[in-house]
Short mmCIF file of C-alpha atoms in Angstrom, two decimals:
data_model
loop_
_atom_site.label_atom_id
_atom_site.label_comp_id
_atom_site.label_asym_id
_atom_site.label_seq_id
_atom_site.Cartn_x
_atom_site.Cartn_y
_atom_site.Cartn_z
CA MET A 1 77.46 25.70 101.35
CA GLU A 2 77.31 24.90 96.98
CA THR A 3 80.30 26.16 94.95
CA ASP A 4 79.96 25.81 90.95
CA ARG A 5 82.52 23.56 90.40
CA GLN A 6 81.85 19.91 89.30
CA PRO A 7 84.90 17.30 89.89
CA VAL A 8 86.68 17.27 86.81
CA ALA A 9 88.34 14.57 85.04
CA VAL A 10 91.89 14.09 86.52
CA GLN A 11 94.79 14.05 83.30
CA ASP A 12 98.81 13.48 83.92
CA ARG A 13 100.14 15.39 86.00
CA PRO A 14 102.05 18.43 86.35
CA ALA A 15 105.26 18.58 87.88
CA PRO A 16 105.29 19.10 91.48
CA GLY A 17 105.03 23.44 92.27
CA GLN A 18 105.83 25.93 95.02
CA GLY A 19 102.20 26.25 96.53
CA THR A 20 100.18 25.19 99.32
CA ALA A 21 97.48 22.80 100.14
CA PHE A 22 95.05 23.00 103.71
CA PHE A 23 91.85 22.12 104.25
CA SER A 24 89.58 23.75 107.31
CA VAL A 25 87.77 21.03 108.92
CA GLN A 26 84.40 21.42 110.93
CA LEU A 27 83.05 18.20 113.19
CA GLY A 28 80.15 19.17 115.65
CA GLU A 29 81.87 22.45 117.57
CA ARG A 30 84.98 21.68 116.84
CA THR A 31 86.44 23.98 113.65
CA TRP A 32 90.40 23.58 113.21
CA LEU A 33 92.89 23.62 109.80
CA VAL A 34 95.08 20.58 108.48
CA ASP A 35 98.17 21.75 106.55
CA LEU A 36 99.01 18.76 103.85
CA PRO A 37 102.63 17.81 103.18
CA ARG A 38 103.70 16.85 99.33
CA GLY A 39 102.80 13.13 98.59
CA GLN A 40 99.83 11.30 100.08
CA SER A 41 97.42 11.99 103.38
CA GLU A 42 94.71 9.87 104.59
CA ILE A 43 91.02 10.95 105.58
CA GLY A 44 89.37 8.64 108.41
CA ARG A 45 88.62 7.64 111.36
CA LYS A 46 91.77 5.99 112.28
CA PRO A 47 94.05 8.09 114.39
CA ASP A 48 96.91 8.03 112.16
CA CYS A 49 95.08 10.03 109.31
CA ARG A 50 96.34 13.11 108.26
CA ILE A 51 92.52 14.41 108.47
CA HIS A 52 90.90 12.56 111.41
CA LEU A 53 87.62 12.28 111.92
CA ASP A 54 86.27 11.23 115.23
CA SER A 55 82.82 9.96 114.55
CA ALA A 56 81.16 6.15 113.87
CA GLU A 57 80.16 7.91 110.56
CA VAL A 58 83.22 7.68 109.28
CA LEU A 59 85.43 4.75 107.47
CA PRO A 60 88.62 4.20 109.26
CA CYS A 61 90.18 5.55 105.52
CA GLN A 62 87.38 7.44 103.95
CA ALA A 63 89.70 8.78 100.70
CA THR A 64 92.87 9.85 100.07
CA LEU A 65 94.63 12.82 99.67
CA ASP A 66 97.82 13.74 96.74
CA TRP A 67 99.14 17.11 97.14
CA ASP A 68 102.49 17.88 94.29
CA GLY A 69 102.39 21.51 94.86
CA ASP A 70 100.34 22.19 92.01
CA ARG A 71 97.03 20.05 92.22
CA LEU A 72 95.09 18.13 94.81
CA LEU A 73 93.94 15.24 94.09
CA ILE A 74 91.18 12.93 95.94
CA THR A 75 90.34 9.30 95.28
CA PRO A 76 87.21 7.85 97.87
CA SER A 77 87.60 4.72 99.47
CA ARG A 78 85.52 2.13 99.00
CA GLY A 79 82.31 1.68 101.65
CA LYS A 80 79.26 2.14 102.88
CA SER A 81 80.30 5.79 104.02
CA ARG A 82 80.32 8.30 100.87
CA VAL A 83 82.05 11.04 100.49
CA PHE A 84 80.19 14.40 98.72
CA LEU A 85 82.19 17.09 96.16
CA ASN A 86 80.39 20.41 96.59
CA GLY A 87 76.66 18.21 97.50
CA LYS A 88 77.37 15.31 95.10
CA PRO A 89 78.39 11.85 95.03
CA LEU A 90 81.98 11.73 94.28
CA THR A 91 82.16 8.25 92.39
CA GLY A 92 86.28 8.22 91.53
CA LEU A 93 89.45 10.41 91.31
CA ALA A 94 88.72 14.15 91.76
CA SER A 95 90.37 17.03 91.55
CA LEU A 96 89.99 19.74 93.88
CA SER A 97 89.84 23.44 93.70
CA PRO A 98 90.40 26.25 96.09
CA GLY A 99 86.54 26.56 98.06
CA ASP A 100 85.97 23.35 96.92
CA GLU A 101 83.47 21.09 99.89
CA LEU A 102 83.26 17.72 101.55
CA SER A 103 81.17 16.45 102.96
CA ILE A 104 82.21 13.10 105.12
CA GLY A 105 79.78 11.88 107.61
CA PRO A 106 79.04 14.48 109.94
CA ALA A 107 81.95 16.68 109.10
CA VAL A 108 82.50 19.15 106.64
CA LEU A 109 85.80 20.29 104.71
CA ILE A 110 86.78 23.19 102.44
CA ALA A 111 89.74 22.99 100.26
CA GLY A 112 92.75 26.10 100.02
CA VAL A 113 94.40 25.31 97.34
CA SER A 114 97.18 27.90 96.08
CA SER A 115 99.34 27.23 93.29
CA ALA A 116 102.03 28.88 91.96
CA ALA A 117 102.36 27.41 88.81
CA ALA A 118 98.41 28.66 87.86
CA PRO A 119 97.01 32.28 88.78
CA PRO A 120 93.75 33.08 89.43
CA ARG A 121 91.98 34.42 86.45
CA ARG A 122 89.14 35.93 89.01
CA ARG A 123 88.75 39.71 89.59
CA ALA A 124 87.95 41.80 92.27
CA LEU A 125 84.24 43.00 92.02
CA THR A 126 83.93 46.43 92.56
CA HIS A 127 82.70 48.00 96.12
CA ASP A 128 79.37 48.45 94.79
CA LEU A 129 78.99 45.11 93.31
CA PHE A 130 79.94 43.41 96.39
CA ARG A 131 77.20 44.85 98.02
CA GLU A 132 74.96 44.11 95.55
CA ARG A 133 76.20 40.96 96.59
CA VAL A 134 76.14 40.99 100.10
CA VAL A 135 72.59 42.46 99.09
CA GLU A 136 71.08 39.27 97.09
CA GLN A 137 72.87 36.39 99.50
CA LEU A 138 71.02 38.47 102.61
CA SER A 139 68.11 37.90 101.12
CA GLY A 140 68.05 33.93 100.55
CA ALA A 141 70.04 33.28 103.56
CA ALA A 142 66.60 35.06 105.17
CA ARG A 143 64.39 32.59 103.75
CA THR A 144 66.84 29.13 104.57
CA ARG A 145 68.01 30.04 107.77
CA ARG A 146 71.65 29.78 107.45
CA PRO A 147 74.77 32.13 108.17
CA VAL A 148 76.41 34.50 105.61
CA SER A 149 79.75 35.66 107.05
CA LEU A 150 81.89 39.12 105.62
CA ALA A 151 85.61 39.66 106.50
CA MET A 152 87.26 42.74 106.03
CA ILE A 153 90.82 42.58 105.32
CA ARG A 154 93.54 45.26 106.17
CA CYS A 155 97.03 45.05 105.05
CA ARG A 156 100.55 46.69 105.67
CA THR A 157 100.64 50.15 103.26
CA GLY A 158 101.46 48.86 99.38
CA GLY A 159 100.18 45.22 99.94
CA GLY A 160 96.82 45.85 99.23
CA ARG A 161 97.70 43.79 95.62
CA GLU A 162 98.88 40.98 97.24
CA LEU A 163 96.13 40.85 99.06
CA ILE A 164 93.23 40.52 96.46
CA ALA A 165 95.70 38.36 94.56
CA SER A 166 95.59 35.39 97.57
CA ALA A 167 91.82 36.03 97.84
CA LEU A 168 91.30 35.53 94.54
CA ALA A 169 93.54 32.43 94.69
CA THR A 170 92.69 30.36 97.76
CA PHE A 171 88.16 31.33 98.09
CA ARG A 172 86.21 29.87 96.45
CA THR A 173 84.35 31.10 92.90
CA GLY A 174 81.19 31.02 94.95
CA ASP A 175 82.92 34.05 97.21
CA PRO A 176 82.95 37.28 95.77
CA VAL A 177 86.44 39.47 97.08
CA ALA A 178 85.87 43.24 96.57
CA SER A 179 88.83 46.11 97.10
CA PHE A 180 87.34 48.60 100.02
CA ALA A 181 89.86 50.40 99.76
CA PRO A 182 94.11 50.21 98.21
CA ASP A 183 95.07 48.61 101.14
CA GLU A 184 91.74 46.61 101.93
CA ALA A 185 90.08 43.86 100.76
CA GLU A 186 86.39 42.81 101.91
CA VAL A 187 84.95 38.85 100.85
CA LEU A 188 81.80 37.37 101.29
CA PHE A 189 81.54 33.83 102.73
CA PRO A 190 77.78 32.33 101.62
CA GLU A 191 76.41 29.94 103.89
CA THR A 192 79.67 29.95 106.27
CA PRO A 193 79.13 30.94 110.17
CA ALA A 194 81.87 33.37 111.35
CA GLU A 195 84.28 30.65 112.85
CA LEU A 196 84.77 28.65 110.06
CA ALA A 197 85.58 31.67 107.78
CA SER A 198 87.57 33.01 109.85
CA VAL A 199 90.20 29.98 109.98
CA VAL A 200 89.86 30.29 106.18
CA ALA A 201 90.65 33.73 105.94
CA GLU A 202 93.78 34.01 108.34
CA ARG A 203 95.32 30.80 106.38
CA ALA A 204 94.70 33.20 102.96
CA ILE A 205 96.17 36.03 104.43
CA ARG A 206 99.62 33.61 105.75
CA ASN A 207 99.74 32.81 102.23
CA SER A 208 100.11 35.60 100.86
CA GLY A 209 103.39 36.58 103.15
CA LEU A 210 102.57 39.77 103.79
CA GLU A 211 102.95 41.08 107.33
CA GLY A 212 100.71 43.81 109.63
CA TRP A 213 97.20 42.68 108.83
CA SER A 214 94.38 42.85 111.08
CA LEU A 215 90.98 40.73 110.28
CA GLY A 216 87.71 42.60 111.14
CA MET A 217 84.57 39.73 111.18
CA ALA A 218 80.95 40.04 110.76
CA SER A 219 78.33 37.73 110.48
CA ALA A 220 74.55 37.69 109.53
CA PRO A 221 71.83 36.97 111.46
CA ALA A 222 74.03 37.73 114.87
CA ASP A 223 75.25 40.36 113.90
CA GLY A 224 72.90 42.28 111.05
CA ASP A 225 70.89 41.23 108.44
CA ASP A 226 71.29 43.75 105.66
CA ALA A 227 74.06 45.01 103.90
CA ASP A 228 75.02 47.74 105.17
CA ARG A 229 74.32 46.89 109.23
CA LEU A 230 76.53 43.87 107.97
CA ILE A 231 79.52 46.12 106.17
CA ARG A 232 79.98 48.11 109.00
CA ALA A 233 79.87 45.31 111.70
CA ALA A 234 82.62 43.79 109.94
CA ARG A 235 84.05 47.55 110.35
CA CYS A 236 83.98 47.81 113.29
CA ALA A 237 85.77 44.29 113.92
CA LEU A 238 88.29 45.81 112.05
CA ARG A 239 89.07 48.38 114.49
CA GLY A 240 88.89 46.17 117.18
CA ALA A 241 84.99 46.86 118.47
CA GLN A 242 82.48 44.23 118.76
CA VAL A 243 79.35 44.56 118.01
CA ARG A 244 76.96 42.37 118.84
CA GLY A 245 73.03 42.16 117.03
CA ALA A 246 70.83 45.48 119.06
CA GLU A 247 73.78 47.28 119.80
CA PRO A 248 74.27 50.34 117.97
CA LEU A 249 76.81 50.63 115.41
CA LEU A 250 77.41 54.84 115.50
CA SER A 251 78.29 56.08 118.21
CA PRO A 252 75.82 58.91 119.60
CA GLU A 253 76.09 62.49 118.74
CA VAL A 254 74.41 61.17 115.49
CA ALA A 255 71.23 61.28 117.11
CA ALA A 256 71.80 64.77 117.63
CA ILE A 257 72.32 66.23 114.15
CA ALA A 258 69.51 67.92 113.72
CA GLU A 259 69.42 70.80 111.64
CA ASP A 260 66.78 69.51 109.45
CA PRO A 261 62.93 70.78 110.83
CA SER A 262 62.12 66.68 110.17
CA TRP A 263 64.49 64.78 112.92
CA GLN A 264 63.71 68.58 114.76
CA ALA A 265 60.53 67.43 114.85
CA VAL A 266 61.85 63.53 115.94
CA LEU A 267 63.75 64.76 118.50
CA ALA A 268 60.93 67.01 119.91
CA ARG A 269 58.33 64.44 120.19
CA LEU A 270 60.76 62.14 121.58
CA ALA A 271 61.42 64.11 124.47
CA GLU A 272 57.77 64.16 124.57
CA LEU A 273 57.45 60.91 124.99
CA ALA A 274 59.83 60.33 126.86
CA GLN A 275 58.02 62.54 129.99
CA ALA A 276 55.57 59.42 130.43
CA ASP A 277 55.99 55.78 130.56
CA GLY A 278 54.50 52.97 128.63
CA PRO A 279 55.88 50.70 126.09
CA MET A 280 57.10 52.79 122.71
CA LEU A 281 57.19 51.71 118.79
CA LEU A 282 59.82 52.86 117.18
CA THR A 283 58.91 53.07 113.20
CA GLY A 284 60.77 53.64 109.99
CA GLU A 285 63.43 51.97 107.31
CA ALA A 286 66.43 50.07 107.69
CA ASN A 287 68.93 51.71 109.38
CA THR A 288 67.18 55.26 109.81
CA GLY A 289 68.41 55.73 113.57
CA LYS A 290 65.83 53.48 115.69
CA ARG A 291 69.10 51.96 118.20
CA LEU A 292 70.07 55.56 118.41
CA LEU A 293 66.76 57.00 119.72
CA ALA A 294 66.44 54.02 121.85
CA ARG A 295 69.58 55.07 123.56
CA ARG A 296 68.96 58.69 123.67
CA PHE A 297 65.23 57.91 125.10
CA HIS A 298 66.59 56.11 127.34
CA LEU A 299 69.27 58.74 128.56
CA THR A 300 66.04 61.73 128.78
CA SER A 301 63.64 59.25 130.51
CA ARG A 302 63.38 59.28 134.36
CA HIS A 303 64.85 55.15 133.62
CA ALA A 304 68.28 56.97 132.94
CA ALA A 305 69.49 55.59 136.46
CA GLY A 306 68.35 51.92 135.60
CA PRO A 307 69.92 49.71 133.04
CA PHE A 308 68.99 49.09 128.90
CA GLU A 309 68.69 45.89 128.16
CA ALA A 310 68.44 45.24 124.05
CA LEU A 311 67.00 42.08 122.15
CA PHE A 312 67.75 41.33 118.20
CA ALA A 313 64.19 39.39 117.37
CA PRO A 314 65.34 37.79 114.55
CA GLY A 315 68.47 35.92 116.10
CA LEU A 316 65.83 34.52 119.09
CA SER A 317 64.30 31.40 119.17
CA PRO A 318 61.27 30.16 119.76
CA GLU A 319 62.23 28.83 123.33
CA ALA A 320 64.15 32.15 123.19
CA ALA A 321 62.34 34.46 123.21
CA GLN A 322 59.70 32.42 125.98
CA THR A 323 62.90 33.01 128.36
CA ALA A 324 63.48 36.35 127.43
CA PHE A 325 60.20 37.49 127.82
CA SER A 326 59.35 35.94 131.77
CA ASP A 327 60.03 36.45 135.21
CA ALA A 328 62.95 34.07 135.27
CA PRO A 329 65.72 35.63 137.10
CA SER A 330 68.19 35.54 134.86
CA SER A 331 65.57 36.81 131.51
CA ALA A 332 66.02 39.96 129.95
CA TRP A 333 62.36 41.00 131.14
CA THR A 334 63.69 40.69 134.69
CA ARG A 335 68.08 42.73 133.70
CA ALA A 336 65.73 45.48 132.89
CA ARG A 337 63.29 45.94 134.97
CA GLY A 338 63.93 49.59 136.51
CA GLY A 339 65.05 50.51 132.96
CA ILE A 340 64.35 50.03 129.79
CA LEU A 341 63.88 46.72 127.27
CA PHE A 342 64.73 47.24 123.57
CA ILE A 343 63.53 45.00 121.23
CA ALA A 344 65.07 45.27 117.26
CA GLY A 345 63.39 44.23 115.26
CA LEU A 346 60.22 43.35 116.53
CA GLY A 347 58.49 42.53 112.84
CA LYS A 348 60.34 39.73 112.81
CA LEU A 349 59.80 38.56 116.40
CA ASP A 350 58.06 34.81 116.23
CA SER A 351 54.41 34.07 116.59
CA SER A 352 54.78 32.70 120.35
CA GLY A 353 57.51 35.27 120.86
CA GLN A 354 54.77 38.13 120.31
CA VAL A 355 51.84 36.37 122.86
CA ALA A 356 54.96 36.19 125.06
CA LEU A 357 55.92 40.33 124.43
CA ARG A 358 52.02 40.44 124.80
CA GLN A 359 51.23 38.63 127.65
CA ALA A 360 54.53 40.70 129.61
CA LEU A 361 53.13 44.22 128.65
CA GLU A 362 49.79 43.20 129.61
CA ARG A 363 50.99 41.73 133.30
CA GLY A 364 52.57 45.32 134.22
CA ASP A 365 55.79 45.71 136.73
CA GLY A 366 58.17 45.26 134.61
CA PRO A 367 60.56 47.39 132.53
CA GLN A 368 59.73 50.09 130.39
CA VAL A 369 59.80 48.29 126.43
CA VAL A 370 61.10 50.50 123.18
CA ALA A 371 60.76 48.38 120.03
CA SER A 372 61.42 49.14 116.59
CA SER A 373 60.76 47.30 113.46
CA ARG A 374 61.26 48.25 109.75
CA LEU A 375 58.72 46.15 108.72
CA ASP A 376 54.82 47.28 108.29
CA LEU A 377 53.59 45.94 110.81
CA GLU A 378 49.99 46.84 110.30
CA ALA A 379 50.35 45.20 107.50
CA LEU A 380 51.64 42.06 108.81
CA THR A 381 48.67 42.40 111.26
CA ARG A 382 46.24 41.84 108.56
CA ARG A 383 47.87 39.05 107.53
CA GLY A 384 47.03 36.97 110.51
CA ALA A 385 51.26 37.30 110.88
CA PHE A 386 51.50 39.95 113.95
CA ASP A 387 49.31 40.01 117.23
CA ALA A 388 46.53 42.72 116.83
CA ARG A 389 46.68 42.97 120.00
CA LEU A 390 49.89 43.83 120.96
CA LEU A 391 50.77 46.04 118.12
CA GLU A 392 47.19 47.91 119.86
CA LEU A 393 49.57 47.87 123.12
CA LEU A 394 52.18 49.10 121.72
CA SER A 395 50.29 51.96 118.47
CA PRO A 396 49.69 55.14 120.98
CA ARG A 397 52.81 55.62 121.17
CA SER A 398 54.60 55.07 118.17
CA LEU A 399 57.20 57.52 116.21
CA ARG A 400 58.29 56.76 112.36
CA LEU A 401 61.67 58.09 111.53
CA PRO A 402 62.40 59.89 108.54
CA PRO A 403 64.68 58.36 105.97
CA LEU A 404 67.71 60.14 105.03
CA ARG A 405 66.18 61.22 102.03
CA GLU A 406 63.65 62.77 103.59
CA ARG A 407 66.58 64.80 105.58
CA PRO A 408 68.48 66.63 102.85
CA ALA A 409 70.06 69.26 105.40
CA ASP A 410 71.30 66.62 107.93
CA ILE A 411 73.35 64.82 105.08
CA ALA A 412 76.13 67.30 105.08
CA PRO A 413 77.09 67.35 108.35
CA LEU A 414 76.16 63.82 108.86
CA ALA A 415 79.14 63.23 106.48
CA LEU A 416 81.18 65.70 107.81
CA HIS A 417 80.50 63.87 111.08
CA PHE A 418 81.51 60.31 109.99
CA ALA A 419 84.38 61.89 107.55
CA SER A 420 85.93 62.92 111.11
CA GLU A 421 84.70 59.96 112.95
CA ALA A 422 87.00 57.96 109.97
CA GLY A 423 90.11 59.44 110.22
CA ALA A 424 90.05 62.76 108.73
CA ALA A 425 91.71 65.29 110.70
CA ARG A 426 90.61 67.94 108.84
CA PRO A 427 86.93 66.67 106.72
CA ARG A 428 87.09 68.39 103.69
CA LEU A 429 84.06 67.71 100.44
CA THR A 430 84.87 69.06 97.08
CA PRO A 431 81.38 71.05 95.84
CA GLY A 432 81.05 68.33 93.46
CA ALA A 433 81.62 65.23 96.84
CA LEU A 434 78.69 67.74 98.33
CA SER A 435 76.76 67.58 95.46
CA ARG A 436 77.17 64.45 95.35
CA VAL A 437 75.99 63.66 97.88
CA ARG A 438 73.19 65.76 98.80
CA THR A 439 71.49 63.92 95.34
CA TYR A 440 71.67 60.53 95.72
CA PRO A 441 69.40 58.47 97.73
CA TRP A 442 71.19 56.59 99.92
CA PRO A 443 68.68 53.41 100.40
CA GLY A 444 70.86 52.48 103.34
CA ASN A 445 70.03 55.26 105.51
CA LEU A 446 72.74 56.67 107.88
CA LEU A 447 74.43 53.34 107.84
CA GLU A 448 75.07 53.35 104.00
CA LEU A 449 76.07 57.26 104.22
CA CYS A 450 79.07 55.79 106.96
CA ASN A 451 80.17 53.45 105.50
CA ALA A 452 80.19 55.36 102.11
CA ILE A 453 82.05 57.97 103.96
CA GLU A 454 84.73 56.10 105.66
CA ARG A 455 85.33 54.31 102.15
CA ALA A 456 85.75 57.84 100.53
CA VAL A 457 88.39 59.01 103.76
CA CYS A 458 90.51 55.31 102.90
CA LEU A 459 90.57 56.58 99.22
CA ALA A 460 90.88 60.23 99.57
CA GLY A 461 94.21 59.82 101.85
CA GLU A 462 94.94 63.37 103.40
CA ASN A 463 93.14 65.15 100.33
CA GLU A 464 89.68 66.50 99.80
CA ILE A 465 86.65 64.09 99.43
CA ARG A 466 85.98 64.32 95.65
CA ALA A 467 82.56 62.82 93.78
CA GLU A 468 84.24 60.08 92.25
CA HIS A 469 85.14 58.79 95.91
CA LEU A 470 81.06 58.28 96.71
CA PRO A 471 78.51 55.96 95.20
CA GLY A 472 76.24 57.83 92.72
CA GLU A 473 75.88 58.51 89.41
CA ALA A 474 79.28 57.47 86.69
CA ALA A 475 81.71 60.12 86.36
CA ALA A 476 82.27 61.45 82.81
CA ASP A 477 85.11 60.68 82.01
CA GLU A 478 84.41 56.23 82.71
CA GLU A 479 83.46 54.06 79.74
CA PRO A 480 79.93 54.44 77.91
CA GLY A 481 77.57 51.60 79.75
CA ARG A 482 79.25 52.33 83.53
CA LEU A 483 76.26 55.09 84.23
CA ARG A 484 73.62 52.31 83.19
CA GLU A 485 75.10 49.53 85.32
CA GLN A 486 75.39 52.82 88.52
CA VAL A 487 71.61 53.16 87.18
CA ASP A 488 70.79 49.56 87.42
CA PHE A 489 72.05 48.96 90.70
CA VAL A 490 70.46 51.86 92.61
CA GLU A 491 66.85 50.72 90.83
CA ARG A 492 67.98 46.95 91.78
CA ASP A 493 68.79 47.97 95.46
CA ALA A 494 65.80 49.92 95.86
CA ILE A 495 63.71 46.87 94.59
CA ALA A 496 65.15 44.26 96.78
CA ARG A 497 65.11 46.30 100.28
CA ALA A 498 61.14 47.51 99.03
CA LEU A 499 60.41 43.48 98.84
CA ALA A 500 62.29 42.34 102.18
CA GLU A 501 60.63 45.27 104.26
CA THR A 502 56.77 44.19 102.85
CA ASN A 503 57.57 40.13 102.60
CA PHE A 504 57.55 39.90 99.12
CA ASN A 505 53.87 41.49 99.32
CA GLN A 506 54.66 42.33 94.86
CA THR A 507 51.06 44.85 95.66
CA HIS A 508 52.90 46.84 98.98
CA ALA A 509 56.20 47.40 97.62
CA ALA A 510 55.03 48.37 93.85
CA LYS A 511 52.89 51.59 96.43
CA LYS A 512 55.95 51.62 98.76
CA LEU A 513 58.38 52.71 95.36
CA GLY A 514 55.58 54.23 93.40
CA LEU A 515 54.80 51.53 90.53
CA SER A 516 52.43 49.12 88.98
CA ARG A 517 52.31 45.60 90.02
CA ARG A 518 52.92 44.64 86.31
CA ALA A 519 56.31 47.05 86.07
CA LEU A 520 57.54 46.16 89.43
CA ILE A 521 57.67 42.55 88.21
CA TYR A 522 58.99 42.92 84.98
CA LYS A 523 61.64 44.78 86.88
CA MET A 524 61.69 41.79 88.93
CA GLU A 525 61.97 39.13 86.46
CA ARG A 526 65.05 41.91 84.82
CA TYR A 527 66.83 41.73 87.97
CA GLY A 528 66.76 38.05 89.14
CA LEU A 529 64.73 38.72 92.51
CA LYS A 530 62.53 35.40 92.69
CA PRO A 531 59.70 35.60 95.66
CA PRO A 532 60.42 33.45 97.97
CA PRO A 533 57.98 29.94 97.93
CA GLY A 534 55.32 30.85 100.00
CA SER A 535 55.56 33.98 99.77
CA ALA A 536 52.52 36.83 99.46
CA ARG A 537 52.72 36.80 96.05
CA ARG A 538 49.15 38.82 94.99
CA LYS A 539 48.12 40.31 97.48
#
């Protein structure tokens, strides 16, 4: 983790206030919280240290903390083992702010400071801007292989403002906070595992003094590797439903909504494929319903009485992938025998996993495999990033799922279905809202529509869902410049998605977007979308 704060010089200490201070501590497999009393506390290996770090790499007394209710100060002890504050060596007395990170040997400590004398200057983001931050963080996390966690917090009616204020005062500057609905907050924790994010989020809620709250936490890549999937997983967790990896985040009924000819053709082709065995490949943009169709295929095939085993390829290590496709008694391949083995995100399966899957398919006598990919596997194969023989085995029985914008007749029925699932007793959309859902491009497809409708239901309450409750063009009475901001947001999101789906191959991304490569490069520079090191930039 990194923040944009640096150690600051400490002036005269202010008079004692009424704030609270604590640390979330992560050492090895353990994560715990330590409250700080007024006065001095020590960090170190000594058993009587307030923050006890049981590690040979830590000095008996590593640093001294001083908390007076307004300001949290730290002074490093002299010794060979150094203390790092936000990634930089701590050389003297410094003041800690909410979210500052201390690294001491193998331990990581995150400061939580809430001062009554210093109200936060930060502002909560709009949901649209928050979602944009999620897209940015997931793009970077995919390159660095670091976790990103997202919290959804609901409090009692009327407590939303206090909840947001507490979150802004407690979390790091680099942790975006937004209002999902009047009494619901959403917080993003970059480079933070779910366990650590949970303890910090729970402490912030308790500091707010609110009662009757609930917390839903999701983490990438375990719960999803795109913004809409991560938000949906956190919403499911908020309701008490645990969703992991390849599990569907939408109800099975969604797959049956087919008033548009394009989706009717998909269901007809799926029924045809269910009449024969053989590996199958589902392709299409993110969140077009590939998991739902895999479930539907299972129920309509001759393997309906057999098991349905799901794997999330992006979350598999090379060792786990090889084991998963082996004949070992506990492997996914063995557990799914006689049924369906669904492999989500096949394009992100590493090369050794691809070979293991191909060899398993060539051995035969296994489950029927249904794989899905949002990436262009043919393009990956041409670049040598995907096993050519594996693609040959999957291609004869492939099915492309259209994005939501290509099935316009289904959008309104889907919106009403999602509104009903979100708790609307009598789902109603005004003519303006219906026009909005039909004309908005829905780059996040089904999950973005589901998330947007659930939020709209929360905003509308007992009333009809109106256009201003939904993403899209700004309302006419908004201040000048807001429309441009919304248009930029949609454009930037579409470009980010196209780049991610083509592994930052600018030529392929430009073709996908209907732009020239030069225009794409200009827009990438404008929106700060930098390609990762070593990516395909010119092909």
